[in-house]
Amino acid sequence: GAGVSQTPSNKVTEKGKYVELRCDPISGHTALYWYRQSLGQGPEFLIYFQGTGAADDSGLPNDRFFAVRPEGSVSTLKIQRTERGDSAVYLCASSSGGRSETQYFGPGTRLLVL
Amino acid sequence: DQQVKQNSPSLSVQEGRISILNCDYTNSMFDYFLWYKKYPAEGPTFLISISSIKDKNEDGRFTVFLNKSAKHLSLHIVPSQPGDSAVYFCAARGGSEKLVFGKGTKLTVNP
């Protein structure tokens, strides 16, 4: 079946602009995760959804970052007033829920803020 | 403060030999550990996992060993193949759903 998909695959924007990154999880997966990977680093947790609600948003770096999952499937990560330091690969993962369930990752969105 | 550490940024081995990738962690609350493999321009792909109640898990050419007292785990690949060349991430979970990743080790398997 189809894996996790993310759009766009690449996004170039200017400092101060607003961006939206989309994630389509594996069909039927109730849990959805956002991570951010900067150059030379491993992925860093941002936020986790169980169904429609954000169960853990402790990784969001500040209030410029916000994510939604209104119908419990597709999720959008929103970044306001982008800064050059926001440049990274934004990864989405999904799982069928439960702590021992494997998280399956999408290909990521490469965000470059000029 | 890095809770999951992969101290070797890179590793080079000959095809057919064993690859050993190491990972150390500091958080005693971690109870589940995973290895992911990542090719350029792709997302991480799940490889193998181990629960803290076990000390070994094997899947084909891949074996993960866990030493809880040393807070250390390792991934063994035998025999190594050129297609195994990728960046390998160690990840841990405990007390919550989020994964904590190391910085990765780039494995190169030479033909």
mmCIF file with all atom_site columns, C-alpha atoms in Angstrom:
data_model
loop_
_atom_site.group_PDB
_atom_site.id
_atom_site.type_symbol
_atom_site.label_atom_id
_atom_site.label_alt_id
_atom_site.label_comp_id
_atom_site.label_asym_id
_atom_site.label_entity_id
_atom_site.label_seq_id
_atom_site.pdbx_PDB_ins_code
_atom_site.Cartn_x
_atom_site.Cartn_y
_atom_site.Cartn_z
_atom_site.occupancy
_atom_site.B_iso_or_equiv
_atom_site.pdbx_formal_charge
_atom_site.auth_seq_id
_atom_site.auth_comp_id
_atom_site.auth_asym_id
_atom_site.auth_atom_id
_atom_site.pdbx_PDB_model_num
ATOM 1   C CA . GLY A 1 1   ? 0.000   0.000   0.000  1.00 0.00 ? 1   GLY A CA 1
ATOM 2   C CA . ALA A 1 2   ? 0.951   3.660   -0.200 1.00 0.00 ? 2   ALA A CA 1
ATOM 3   C CA . GLY A 1 3   ? 3.389   5.012   2.309  1.00 0.00 ? 3   GLY A CA 1
ATOM 4   C CA . VAL A 1 4   ? 3.505   8.385   4.017  1.00 0.00 ? 4   VAL A CA 1
ATOM 5   C CA . SER A 1 5   ? 3.506   11.214  1.498  1.00 0.00 ? 5   SER A CA 1
ATOM 6   C CA . GLN A 1 6   ? 4.581   14.799  2.022  1.00 0.00 ? 6   GLN A CA 1
ATOM 7   C CA . THR A 1 7   ? 4.082   17.874  -0.106 1.00 0.00 ? 7   THR A CA 1
ATOM 8   C CA . PRO A 1 8   ? 5.803   19.896  -1.329 1.00 0.00 ? 8   PRO A CA 1
ATOM 9   C CA . SER A 1 9   ? 9.045   17.958  -1.593 1.00 0.00 ? 9   SER A CA 1
ATOM 10  C CA . ASN A 1 10  ? 10.967  21.240  -1.660 1.00 0.00 ? 10  ASN A CA 1
ATOM 11  C CA . LYS A 1 11  ? 10.005  24.726  -0.559 1.00 0.00 ? 11  LYS A CA 1
ATOM 12  C CA . VAL A 1 12  ? 12.028  27.905  -0.915 1.00 0.00 ? 12  VAL A CA 1
ATOM 13  C CA . THR A 1 13  ? 10.703  30.997  0.813  1.00 0.00 ? 13  THR A CA 1
ATOM 14  C CA . GLU A 1 14  ? 11.878  34.360  2.017  1.00 0.00 ? 14  GLU A CA 1
ATOM 15  C CA . LYS A 1 15  ? 12.472  35.341  5.596  1.00 0.00 ? 15  LYS A CA 1
ATOM 16  C CA . GLY A 1 16  ? 9.264   36.526  7.211  1.00 0.00 ? 16  GLY A CA 1
ATOM 17  C CA . LYS A 1 17  ? 6.920   34.573  4.956  1.00 0.00 ? 17  LYS A CA 1
ATOM 18  C CA . TYR A 1 18  ? 4.322   31.996  6.010  1.00 0.00 ? 18  TYR A CA 1
ATOM 19  C CA . VAL A 1 19  ? 4.586   28.347  4.882  1.00 0.00 ? 19  VAL A CA 1
ATOM 20  C CA . GLU A 1 20  ? 2.419   25.260  5.120  1.00 0.00 ? 20  GLU A CA 1
ATOM 21  C CA . LEU A 1 21  ? 3.746   21.723  4.870  1.00 0.00 ? 21  LEU A CA 1
ATOM 22  C CA . ARG A 1 22  ? 1.380   18.822  4.284  1.00 0.00 ? 22  ARG A CA 1
ATOM 23  C CA . CYS A 1 23  ? 1.510   15.199  5.388  1.00 0.00 ? 23  CYS A CA 1
ATOM 24  C CA . ASP A 1 24  ? -0.675  12.319  4.222  1.00 0.00 ? 24  ASP A CA 1
ATOM 25  C CA . PRO A 1 25  ? -0.221  9.377   6.598  1.00 0.00 ? 25  PRO A CA 1
ATOM 26  C CA . ILE A 1 26  ? -0.599  5.703   5.813  1.00 0.00 ? 26  ILE A CA 1
ATOM 27  C CA . SER A 1 27  ? -4.299  4.898   5.522  1.00 0.00 ? 27  SER A CA 1
ATOM 28  C CA . GLY A 1 28  ? -5.742  3.789   8.841  1.00 0.00 ? 28  GLY A CA 1
ATOM 29  C CA . HIS A 1 29  ? -2.878  5.073   10.945 1.00 0.00 ? 29  HIS A CA 1
ATOM 30  C CA . THR A 1 30  ? -4.219  6.950   13.937 1.00 0.00 ? 30  THR A CA 1
ATOM 31  C CA . ALA A 1 31  ? -0.931  8.399   15.163 1.00 0.00 ? 31  ALA A CA 1
ATOM 32  C CA . LEU A 1 32  ? 0.978   11.074  13.258 1.00 0.00 ? 32  LEU A CA 1
ATOM 33  C CA . TYR A 1 33  ? 4.298   12.690  14.113 1.00 0.00 ? 33  TYR A CA 1
ATOM 34  C CA . TRP A 1 34  ? 6.305   15.670  12.878 1.00 0.00 ? 34  TRP A CA 1
ATOM 35  C CA . TYR A 1 35  ? 10.082  15.794  13.184 1.00 0.00 ? 35  TYR A CA 1
ATOM 36  C CA . ARG A 1 36  ? 12.671  18.279  11.940 1.00 0.00 ? 36  ARG A CA 1
ATOM 37  C CA . GLN A 1 37  ? 16.134  17.305  10.733 1.00 0.00 ? 37  GLN A CA 1
ATOM 38  C CA . SER A 1 38  ? 18.820  19.943  10.449 1.00 0.00 ? 38  SER A CA 1
ATOM 39  C CA . LEU A 1 39  ? 22.065  19.364  8.576  1.00 0.00 ? 39  LEU A CA 1
ATOM 40  C CA . GLY A 1 40  ? 24.318  16.889  10.344 1.00 0.00 ? 40  GLY A CA 1
ATOM 41  C CA . GLN A 1 41  ? 21.729  16.096  12.999 1.00 0.00 ? 41  GLN A CA 1
ATOM 42  C CA . GLY A 1 42  ? 19.233  13.344  13.625 1.00 0.00 ? 42  GLY A CA 1
ATOM 43  C CA . PRO A 1 43  ? 15.505  14.013  13.413 1.00 0.00 ? 43  PRO A CA 1
ATOM 44  C CA . GLU A 1 44  ? 14.132  16.035  16.323 1.00 0.00 ? 44  GLU A CA 1
ATOM 45  C CA . PHE A 1 45  ? 10.591  15.592  17.572 1.00 0.00 ? 45  PHE A CA 1
ATOM 46  C CA . LEU A 1 46  ? 8.144   18.442  17.090 1.00 0.00 ? 46  LEU A CA 1
ATOM 47  C CA . ILE A 1 47  ? 4.590   17.233  17.722 1.00 0.00 ? 47  ILE A CA 1
ATOM 48  C CA . TYR A 1 48  ? 2.506   14.072  17.943 1.00 0.00 ? 48  TYR A CA 1
ATOM 49  C CA . PHE A 1 49  ? -1.191  13.593  17.107 1.00 0.00 ? 49  PHE A CA 1
ATOM 50  C CA . GLN A 1 50  ? -3.410  10.788  18.249 1.00 0.00 ? 50  GLN A CA 1
ATOM 51  C CA . GLY A 1 51  ? -6.497  11.142  16.075 1.00 0.00 ? 51  GLY A CA 1
ATOM 52  C CA . THR A 1 52  ? -7.392  14.817  15.735 1.00 0.00 ? 52  THR A CA 1
ATOM 53  C CA . GLY A 1 53  ? -5.798  16.042  18.919 1.00 0.00 ? 53  GLY A CA 1
ATOM 54  C CA . ALA A 1 54  ? -2.216  17.014  19.617 1.00 0.00 ? 54  ALA A CA 1
ATOM 55  C CA . ALA A 1 55  ? -1.173  14.575  22.342 1.00 0.00 ? 55  ALA A CA 1
ATOM 56  C CA . ASP A 1 56  ? 2.323   16.037  22.740 1.00 0.00 ? 56  ASP A CA 1
ATOM 57  C CA . ASP A 1 57  ? 3.526   19.343  21.282 1.00 0.00 ? 57  ASP A CA 1
ATOM 58  C CA . SER A 1 58  ? 6.526   19.709  23.561 1.00 0.00 ? 58  SER A CA 1
ATOM 59  C CA . GLY A 1 59  ? 8.955   19.786  20.635 1.00 0.00 ? 59  GLY A CA 1
ATOM 60  C CA . LEU A 1 60  ? 7.554   22.853  18.893 1.00 0.00 ? 60  LEU A CA 1
ATOM 61  C CA . PRO A 1 61  ? 10.366  25.422  19.193 1.00 0.00 ? 61  PRO A CA 1
ATOM 62  C CA . ASN A 1 62  ? 8.155   28.505  19.628 1.00 0.00 ? 62  ASN A CA 1
ATOM 63  C CA . ASP A 1 63  ? 4.717   29.917  18.879 1.00 0.00 ? 63  ASP A CA 1
ATOM 64  C CA . ARG A 1 64  ? 5.566   30.517  15.226 1.00 0.00 ? 64  ARG A CA 1
ATOM 65  C CA . PHE A 1 65  ? 5.059   26.786  14.711 1.00 0.00 ? 65  PHE A CA 1
ATOM 66  C CA . PHE A 1 66  ? 1.608   25.241  14.697 1.00 0.00 ? 66  PHE A CA 1
ATOM 67  C CA . ALA A 1 67  ? 0.162   21.981  13.384 1.00 0.00 ? 67  ALA A CA 1
ATOM 68  C CA . VAL A 1 68  ? -3.348  20.707  12.779 1.00 0.00 ? 68  VAL A CA 1
ATOM 69  C CA . ARG A 1 69  ? -5.019  17.432  11.905 1.00 0.00 ? 69  ARG A CA 1
ATOM 70  C CA . PRO A 1 70  ? -8.689  18.375  11.688 1.00 0.00 ? 70  PRO A CA 1
ATOM 71  C CA . GLU A 1 71  ? -10.126 15.081  10.435 1.00 0.00 ? 71  GLU A CA 1
ATOM 72  C CA . GLY A 1 72  ? -7.638  12.696  11.971 1.00 0.00 ? 72  GLY A CA 1
ATOM 73  C CA . SER A 1 73  ? -5.870  11.957  8.711  1.00 0.00 ? 73  SER A CA 1
ATOM 74  C CA . VAL A 1 74  ? -3.977  14.655  6.780  1.00 0.00 ? 74  VAL A CA 1
ATOM 75  C CA . SER A 1 75  ? -1.890  17.037  8.857  1.00 0.00 ? 75  SER A CA 1
ATOM 76  C CA . THR A 1 76  ? -0.516  20.486  8.088  1.00 0.00 ? 76  THR A CA 1
ATOM 77  C CA . LEU A 1 77  ? 2.507   22.025  9.775  1.00 0.00 ? 77  LEU A CA 1
ATOM 78  C CA . LYS A 1 78  ? 2.327   25.810  9.665  1.00 0.00 ? 78  LYS A CA 1
ATOM 79  C CA . ILE A 1 79  ? 5.269   28.146  10.190 1.00 0.00 ? 79  ILE A CA 1
ATOM 80  C CA . GLN A 1 80  ? 4.688   31.877  10.558 1.00 0.00 ? 80  GLN A CA 1
ATOM 81  C CA . ARG A 1 81  ? 7.273   34.620  10.048 1.00 0.00 ? 81  ARG A CA 1
ATOM 82  C CA . THR A 1 82  ? 9.889   32.154  8.858  1.00 0.00 ? 82  THR A CA 1
ATOM 83  C CA . GLU A 1 83  ? 13.504  32.637  9.887  1.00 0.00 ? 83  GLU A CA 1
ATOM 84  C CA . ARG A 1 84  ? 16.678  31.386  8.225  1.00 0.00 ? 84  ARG A CA 1
ATOM 85  C CA . GLY A 1 85  ? 17.177  29.017  11.160 1.00 0.00 ? 85  GLY A CA 1
ATOM 86  C CA . ASP A 1 86  ? 13.955  27.234  10.202 1.00 0.00 ? 86  ASP A CA 1
ATOM 87  C CA . SER A 1 87  ? 15.714  25.796  7.149  1.00 0.00 ? 87  SER A CA 1
ATOM 88  C CA . ALA A 1 88  ? 15.689  22.022  7.558  1.00 0.00 ? 88  ALA A CA 1
ATOM 89  C CA . VAL A 1 89  ? 14.033  18.835  6.350  1.00 0.00 ? 89  VAL A CA 1
ATOM 90  C CA . TYR A 1 90  ? 10.619  18.427  7.926  1.00 0.00 ? 90  TYR A CA 1
ATOM 91  C CA . LEU A 1 91  ? 9.710   14.755  8.319  1.00 0.00 ? 91  LEU A CA 1
ATOM 92  C CA . CYS A 1 92  ? 6.308   13.282  8.948  1.00 0.00 ? 92  CYS A CA 1
ATOM 93  C CA . ALA A 1 93  ? 5.726   9.772   10.298 1.00 0.00 ? 93  ALA A CA 1
ATOM 94  C CA . SER A 1 94  ? 2.656   7.717   11.102 1.00 0.00 ? 94  SER A CA 1
ATOM 95  C CA . SER A 1 95  ? 1.899   4.594   13.056 1.00 0.00 ? 95  SER A CA 1
ATOM 96  C CA . SER A 1 96  ? -1.089  2.491   13.957 1.00 0.00 ? 96  SER A CA 1
ATOM 97  C CA . GLY A 1 97  ? -0.835  3.757   17.514 1.00 0.00 ? 97  GLY A CA 1
ATOM 98  C CA . GLY A 1 98  ? 0.532   2.199   20.636 1.00 0.00 ? 98  GLY A CA 1
ATOM 99  C CA . ARG A 1 99  ? 3.990   2.622   22.088 1.00 0.00 ? 99  ARG A CA 1
ATOM 100 C CA . SER A 1 100 ? 5.483   -0.460  20.455 1.00 0.00 ? 100 SER A CA 1
ATOM 101 C CA . GLU A 1 101 ? 4.180   0.367   17.013 1.00 0.00 ? 101 GLU A CA 1
ATOM 102 C CA . THR A 1 102 ? 6.725   1.321   14.378 1.00 0.00 ? 102 THR A CA 1
ATOM 103 C CA . GLN A 1 103 ? 6.755   4.874   13.057 1.00 0.00 ? 103 GLN A CA 1
ATOM 104 C CA . TYR A 1 104 ? 6.940   4.970   9.252  1.00 0.00 ? 104 TYR A CA 1
ATOM 105 C CA . PHE A 1 105 ? 8.460   8.089   7.748  1.00 0.00 ? 105 PHE A CA 1
ATOM 106 C CA . GLY A 1 106 ? 7.680   10.050  4.630  1.00 0.00 ? 106 GLY A CA 1
ATOM 107 C CA . PRO A 1 107 ? 10.375  11.456  2.303  1.00 0.00 ? 107 PRO A CA 1
ATOM 108 C CA . GLY A 1 108 ? 10.308  14.864  3.972  1.00 0.00 ? 108 GLY A CA 1
ATOM 109 C CA . THR A 1 109 ? 9.909   18.464  2.835  1.00 0.00 ? 109 THR A CA 1
ATOM 110 C CA . ARG A 1 110 ? 13.144  20.384  2.367  1.00 0.00 ? 110 ARG A CA 1
ATOM 111 C CA . LEU A 1 111 ? 12.514  23.949  3.509  1.00 0.00 ? 111 LEU A CA 1
ATOM 112 C CA . LEU A 1 112 ? 14.975  26.687  2.635  1.00 0.00 ? 112 LEU A CA 1
ATOM 113 C CA . VAL A 1 113 ? 14.433  30.144  4.061  1.00 0.00 ? 113 VAL A CA 1
ATOM 114 C CA . LEU A 1 114 ? 16.442  32.819  2.259  1.00 0.00 ? 114 LEU A CA 1
ATOM 115 C CA . ASP B 2 1   ? 22.226  17.549  26.182 1.00 0.00 ? 1   ASP B CA 1
ATOM 116 C CA . GLN B 2 2   ? 22.208  14.612  23.782 1.00 0.00 ? 2   GLN B CA 1
ATOM 117 C CA . GLN B 2 3   ? 20.346  11.669  25.250 1.00 0.00 ? 3   GLN B CA 1
ATOM 118 C CA . VAL B 2 4   ? 21.215  9.349   22.355 1.00 0.00 ? 4   VAL B CA 1
ATOM 119 C CA . LYS B 2 5   ? 24.770  9.396   21.079 1.00 0.00 ? 5   LYS B CA 1
ATOM 120 C CA . GLN B 2 6   ? 26.338  7.860   18.019 1.00 0.00 ? 6   GLN B CA 1
ATOM 121 C CA . ASN B 2 7   ? 29.976  8.725   18.441 1.00 0.00 ? 7   ASN B CA 1
ATOM 122 C CA . SER B 2 8   ? 31.183  7.478   15.077 1.00 0.00 ? 8   SER B CA 1
ATOM 123 C CA . PRO B 2 9   ? 30.121  9.816   12.262 1.00 0.00 ? 9   PRO B CA 1
ATOM 124 C CA . SER B 2 10  ? 31.266  7.314   9.661  1.00 0.00 ? 10  SER B CA 1
ATOM 125 C CA . LEU B 2 11  ? 32.275  3.685   9.171  1.00 0.00 ? 11  LEU B CA 1
ATOM 126 C CA . SER B 2 12  ? 33.792  1.949   6.172  1.00 0.00 ? 12  SER B CA 1
ATOM 127 C CA . VAL B 2 13  ? 33.811  -1.844  5.722  1.00 0.00 ? 13  VAL B CA 1
ATOM 128 C CA . GLN B 2 14  ? 34.497  -4.334  2.978  1.00 0.00 ? 14  GLN B CA 1
ATOM 129 C CA . GLU B 2 15  ? 31.675  -6.213  1.311  1.00 0.00 ? 15  GLU B CA 1
ATOM 130 C CA . GLY B 2 16  ? 31.045  -9.536  3.047  1.00 0.00 ? 16  GLY B CA 1
ATOM 131 C CA . ARG B 2 17  ? 32.512  -8.421  6.362  1.00 0.00 ? 17  ARG B CA 1
ATOM 132 C CA . ILE B 2 18  ? 30.656  -7.461  9.523  1.00 0.00 ? 18  ILE B CA 1
ATOM 133 C CA . SER B 2 19  ? 29.486  -3.886  10.147 1.00 0.00 ? 19  SER B CA 1
ATOM 134 C CA . ILE B 2 20  ? 29.059  -2.861  13.772 1.00 0.00 ? 20  ILE B CA 1
ATOM 135 C CA . LEU B 2 21  ? 27.314  0.420   14.538 1.00 0.00 ? 21  LEU B CA 1
ATOM 136 C CA . ASN B 2 22  ? 27.231  1.650   18.099 1.00 0.00 ? 22  ASN B CA 1
ATOM 137 C CA . CYS B 2 23  ? 24.866  3.782   20.124 1.00 0.00 ? 23  CYS B CA 1
ATOM 138 C CA . ASP B 2 24  ? 24.908  5.008   23.716 1.00 0.00 ? 24  ASP B CA 1
ATOM 139 C CA . TYR B 2 25  ? 22.087  6.557   25.699 1.00 0.00 ? 25  TYR B CA 1
ATOM 140 C CA . THR B 2 26  ? 21.839  8.414   28.973 1.00 0.00 ? 26  THR B CA 1
ATOM 141 C CA . ASN B 2 27  ? 18.143  8.345   29.870 1.00 0.00 ? 27  ASN B CA 1
ATOM 142 C CA . SER B 2 28  ? 17.231  5.385   32.091 1.00 0.00 ? 28  SER B CA 1
ATOM 143 C CA . MET B 2 29  ? 13.574  5.854   31.177 1.00 0.00 ? 29  MET B CA 1
ATOM 144 C CA . PHE B 2 30  ? 14.174  4.635   27.615 1.00 0.00 ? 30  PHE B CA 1
ATOM 145 C CA . ASP B 2 31  ? 12.620  1.201   27.198 1.00 0.00 ? 31  ASP B CA 1
ATOM 146 C CA . TYR B 2 32  ? 12.396  0.722   23.448 1.00 0.00 ? 32  TYR B CA 1
ATOM 147 C CA . PHE B 2 33  ? 15.118  1.176   20.867 1.00 0.00 ? 33  PHE B CA 1
ATOM 148 C CA . LEU B 2 34  ? 15.058  1.283   17.096 1.00 0.00 ? 34  LEU B CA 1
ATOM 149 C CA . TRP B 2 35  ? 17.445  1.509   14.178 1.00 0.00 ? 35  TRP B CA 1
ATOM 150 C CA . TYR B 2 36  ? 16.520  3.378   11.027 1.00 0.00 ? 36  TYR B CA 1
ATOM 151 C CA . LYS B 2 37  ? 18.378  3.495   7.729  1.00 0.00 ? 37  LYS B CA 1
ATOM 152 C CA . LYS B 2 38  ? 18.342  6.599   5.558  1.00 0.00 ? 38  LYS B CA 1
ATOM 153 C CA . TYR B 2 39  ? 19.326  7.032   1.935  1.00 0.00 ? 39  TYR B CA 1
ATOM 154 C CA . PRO B 2 40  ? 19.905  10.547  0.528  1.00 0.00 ? 40  PRO B CA 1
ATOM 155 C CA . ALA B 2 41  ? 16.708  12.475  -0.277 1.00 0.00 ? 41  ALA B CA 1
ATOM 156 C CA . GLU B 2 42  ? 14.547  9.810   1.347  1.00 0.00 ? 42  GLU B CA 1
ATOM 157 C CA . GLY B 2 43  ? 12.922  9.514   4.750  1.00 0.00 ? 43  GLY B CA 1
ATOM 158 C CA . PRO B 2 44  ? 14.281  7.147   7.403  1.00 0.00 ? 44  PRO B CA 1
ATOM 159 C CA . THR B 2 45  ? 13.311  3.506   6.884  1.00 0.00 ? 45  THR B CA 1
ATOM 160 C CA . PHE B 2 46  ? 12.693  1.269   9.892  1.00 0.00 ? 46  PHE B CA 1
ATOM 161 C CA . LEU B 2 47  ? 15.209  -1.541  10.186 1.00 0.00 ? 47  LEU B CA 1
ATOM 162 C CA . ILE B 2 48  ? 14.944  -3.341  13.510 1.00 0.00 ? 48  ILE B CA 1
ATOM 163 C CA . SER B 2 49  ? 13.924  -2.688  17.113 1.00 0.00 ? 49  SER B CA 1
ATOM 164 C CA . ILE B 2 50  ? 14.434  -4.102  20.579 1.00 0.00 ? 50  ILE B CA 1
ATOM 165 C CA . SER B 2 51  ? 12.562  -3.819  23.833 1.00 0.00 ? 51  SER B CA 1
ATOM 166 C CA . SER B 2 52  ? 14.463  -3.262  27.058 1.00 0.00 ? 52  SER B CA 1
ATOM 167 C CA . ILE B 2 53  ? 13.286  -6.638  28.343 1.00 0.00 ? 53  ILE B CA 1
ATOM 168 C CA . LYS B 2 54  ? 15.454  -8.337  25.733 1.00 0.00 ? 54  LYS B CA 1
ATOM 169 C CA . ASP B 2 55  ? 19.176  -8.244  25.085 1.00 0.00 ? 55  ASP B CA 1
ATOM 170 C CA . LYS B 2 56  ? 19.156  -9.397  21.476 1.00 0.00 ? 56  LYS B CA 1
ATOM 171 C CA . ASN B 2 57  ? 16.897  -9.285  18.455 1.00 0.00 ? 57  ASN B CA 1
ATOM 172 C CA . GLU B 2 58  ? 17.720  -10.759 15.080 1.00 0.00 ? 58  GLU B CA 1
ATOM 173 C CA . ASP B 2 59  ? 16.187  -10.243 11.658 1.00 0.00 ? 59  ASP B CA 1
ATOM 174 C CA . GLY B 2 60  ? 18.040  -11.819 8.760  1.00 0.00 ? 60  GLY B CA 1
ATOM 175 C CA . ARG B 2 61  ? 21.416  -10.148 8.360  1.00 0.00 ? 61  ARG B CA 1
ATOM 176 C CA . PHE B 2 62  ? 20.630  -7.600  11.072 1.00 0.00 ? 62  PHE B CA 1
ATOM 177 C CA . THR B 2 63  ? 21.050  -8.143  14.806 1.00 0.00 ? 63  THR B CA 1
ATOM 178 C CA . VAL B 2 64  ? 20.639  -5.570  17.546 1.00 0.00 ? 64  VAL B CA 1
ATOM 179 C CA . PHE B 2 65  ? 22.254  -6.102  20.942 1.00 0.00 ? 65  PHE B CA 1
ATOM 180 C CA . LEU B 2 66  ? 21.232  -4.190  24.058 1.00 0.00 ? 66  LEU B CA 1
ATOM 181 C CA . ASN B 2 67  ? 23.367  -3.835  27.194 1.00 0.00 ? 67  ASN B CA 1
ATOM 182 C CA . LYS B 2 68  ? 21.152  -2.039  29.688 1.00 0.00 ? 68  LYS B CA 1
ATOM 183 C CA . SER B 2 69  ? 23.732  -1.800  32.434 1.00 0.00 ? 69  SER B CA 1
ATOM 184 C CA . ALA B 2 70  ? 26.093  -0.018  30.056 1.00 0.00 ? 70  ALA B CA 1
ATOM 185 C CA . LYS B 2 71  ? 23.281  1.913   28.353 1.00 0.00 ? 71  LYS B CA 1
ATOM 186 C CA . HIS B 2 72  ? 24.674  0.736   25.063 1.00 0.00 ? 72  HIS B CA 1
ATOM 187 C CA . LEU B 2 73  ? 23.256  -0.868  21.961 1.00 0.00 ? 73  LEU B CA 1
ATOM 188 C CA . SER B 2 74  ? 24.809  -2.001  18.736 1.00 0.00 ? 74  SER B CA 1
ATOM 189 C CA . LEU B 2 75  ? 23.636  -3.020  15.300 1.00 0.00 ? 75  LEU B CA 1
ATOM 190 C CA . HIS B 2 76  ? 25.464  -5.841  13.538 1.00 0.00 ? 76  HIS B CA 1
ATOM 191 C CA . ILE B 2 77  ? 25.124  -6.379  9.807  1.00 0.00 ? 77  ILE B CA 1
ATOM 192 C CA . VAL B 2 78  ? 26.482  -9.690  8.536  1.00 0.00 ? 78  VAL B CA 1
ATOM 193 C CA . PRO B 2 79  ? 27.449  -10.013 5.765  1.00 0.00 ? 79  PRO B CA 1
ATOM 194 C CA . SER B 2 80  ? 27.613  -6.372  4.701  1.00 0.00 ? 80  SER B CA 1
ATOM 195 C CA . GLN B 2 81  ? 26.505  -5.537  1.166  1.00 0.00 ? 81  GLN B CA 1
ATOM 196 C CA . PRO B 2 82  ? 27.112  -2.403  -0.957 1.00 0.00 ? 82  PRO B CA 1
ATOM 197 C CA . GLY B 2 83  ? 23.367  -1.696  -0.824 1.00 0.00 ? 83  GLY B CA 1
ATOM 198 C CA . ASP B 2 84  ? 23.695  -1.301  2.944  1.00 0.00 ? 84  ASP B CA 1
ATOM 199 C CA . SER B 2 85  ? 25.601  1.937   2.378  1.00 0.00 ? 85  SER B CA 1
ATOM 200 C CA . ALA B 2 86  ? 23.460  4.604   4.046  1.00 0.00 ? 86  ALA B CA 1
ATOM 201 C CA . VAL B 2 87  ? 23.184  6.692   7.198  1.00 0.00 ? 87  VAL B CA 1
ATOM 202 C CA . TYR B 2 88  ? 22.038  4.668   10.200 1.00 0.00 ? 88  TYR B CA 1
ATOM 203 C CA . PHE B 2 89  ? 20.158  6.336   13.036 1.00 0.00 ? 89  PHE B CA 1
ATOM 204 C CA . CYS B 2 90  ? 19.716  4.940   16.501 1.00 0.00 ? 90  CYS B CA 1
ATOM 205 C CA . ALA B 2 91  ? 16.490  6.043   18.211 1.00 0.00 ? 91  ALA B CA 1
ATOM 206 C CA . ALA B 2 92  ? 15.017  5.534   21.663 1.00 0.00 ? 92  ALA B CA 1
ATOM 207 C CA . ARG B 2 93  ? 11.648  5.924   23.300 1.00 0.00 ? 93  ARG B CA 1
ATOM 208 C CA . GLY B 2 94  ? 10.509  5.947   26.911 1.00 0.00 ? 94  GLY B CA 1
ATOM 209 C CA . GLY B 2 95  ? 7.559   7.396   28.760 1.00 0.00 ? 95  GLY B CA 1
ATOM 210 C CA . SER B 2 96  ? 6.100   8.977   25.653 1.00 0.00 ? 96  SER B CA 1
ATOM 211 C CA . GLU B 2 97  ? 5.504   8.330   21.982 1.00 0.00 ? 97  GLU B CA 1
ATOM 212 C CA . LYS B 2 98  ? 8.268   10.561  20.673 1.00 0.00 ? 98  LYS B CA 1
ATOM 213 C CA . LEU B 2 99  ? 11.494  9.107   19.351 1.00 0.00 ? 99  LEU B CA 1
ATOM 214 C CA . VAL B 2 100 ? 14.848  10.585  20.373 1.00 0.00 ? 100 VAL B CA 1
ATOM 215 C CA . PHE B 2 101 ? 17.442  10.131  17.649 1.00 0.00 ? 101 PHE B CA 1
ATOM 216 C CA . GLY B 2 102 ? 21.214  10.102  17.548 1.00 0.00 ? 102 GLY B CA 1
ATOM 217 C CA . LYS B 2 103 ? 23.120  12.083  14.933 1.00 0.00 ? 103 LYS B CA 1
ATOM 218 C CA . GLY B 2 104 ? 23.644  9.073   12.717 1.00 0.00 ? 104 GLY B CA 1
ATOM 219 C CA . THR B 2 105 ? 26.552  7.027   11.391 1.00 0.00 ? 105 THR B CA 1
ATOM 220 C CA . LYS B 2 106 ? 27.320  6.973   7.691  1.00 0.00 ? 106 LYS B CA 1
ATOM 221 C CA . LEU B 2 107 ? 28.126  3.415   6.628  1.00 0.00 ? 107 LEU B CA 1
ATOM 222 C CA . THR B 2 108 ? 30.025  2.783   3.422  1.00 0.00 ? 108 THR B CA 1
ATOM 223 C CA . VAL B 2 109 ? 30.347  -0.811  2.220  1.00 0.00 ? 109 VAL B CA 1
ATOM 224 C CA . ASN B 2 110 ? 33.061  -1.128  -0.387 1.00 0.00 ? 110 ASN B CA 1
ATOM 225 C CA . PRO B 2 111 ? 32.761  -3.781  -3.128 1.00 0.00 ? 111 PRO B CA 1
#
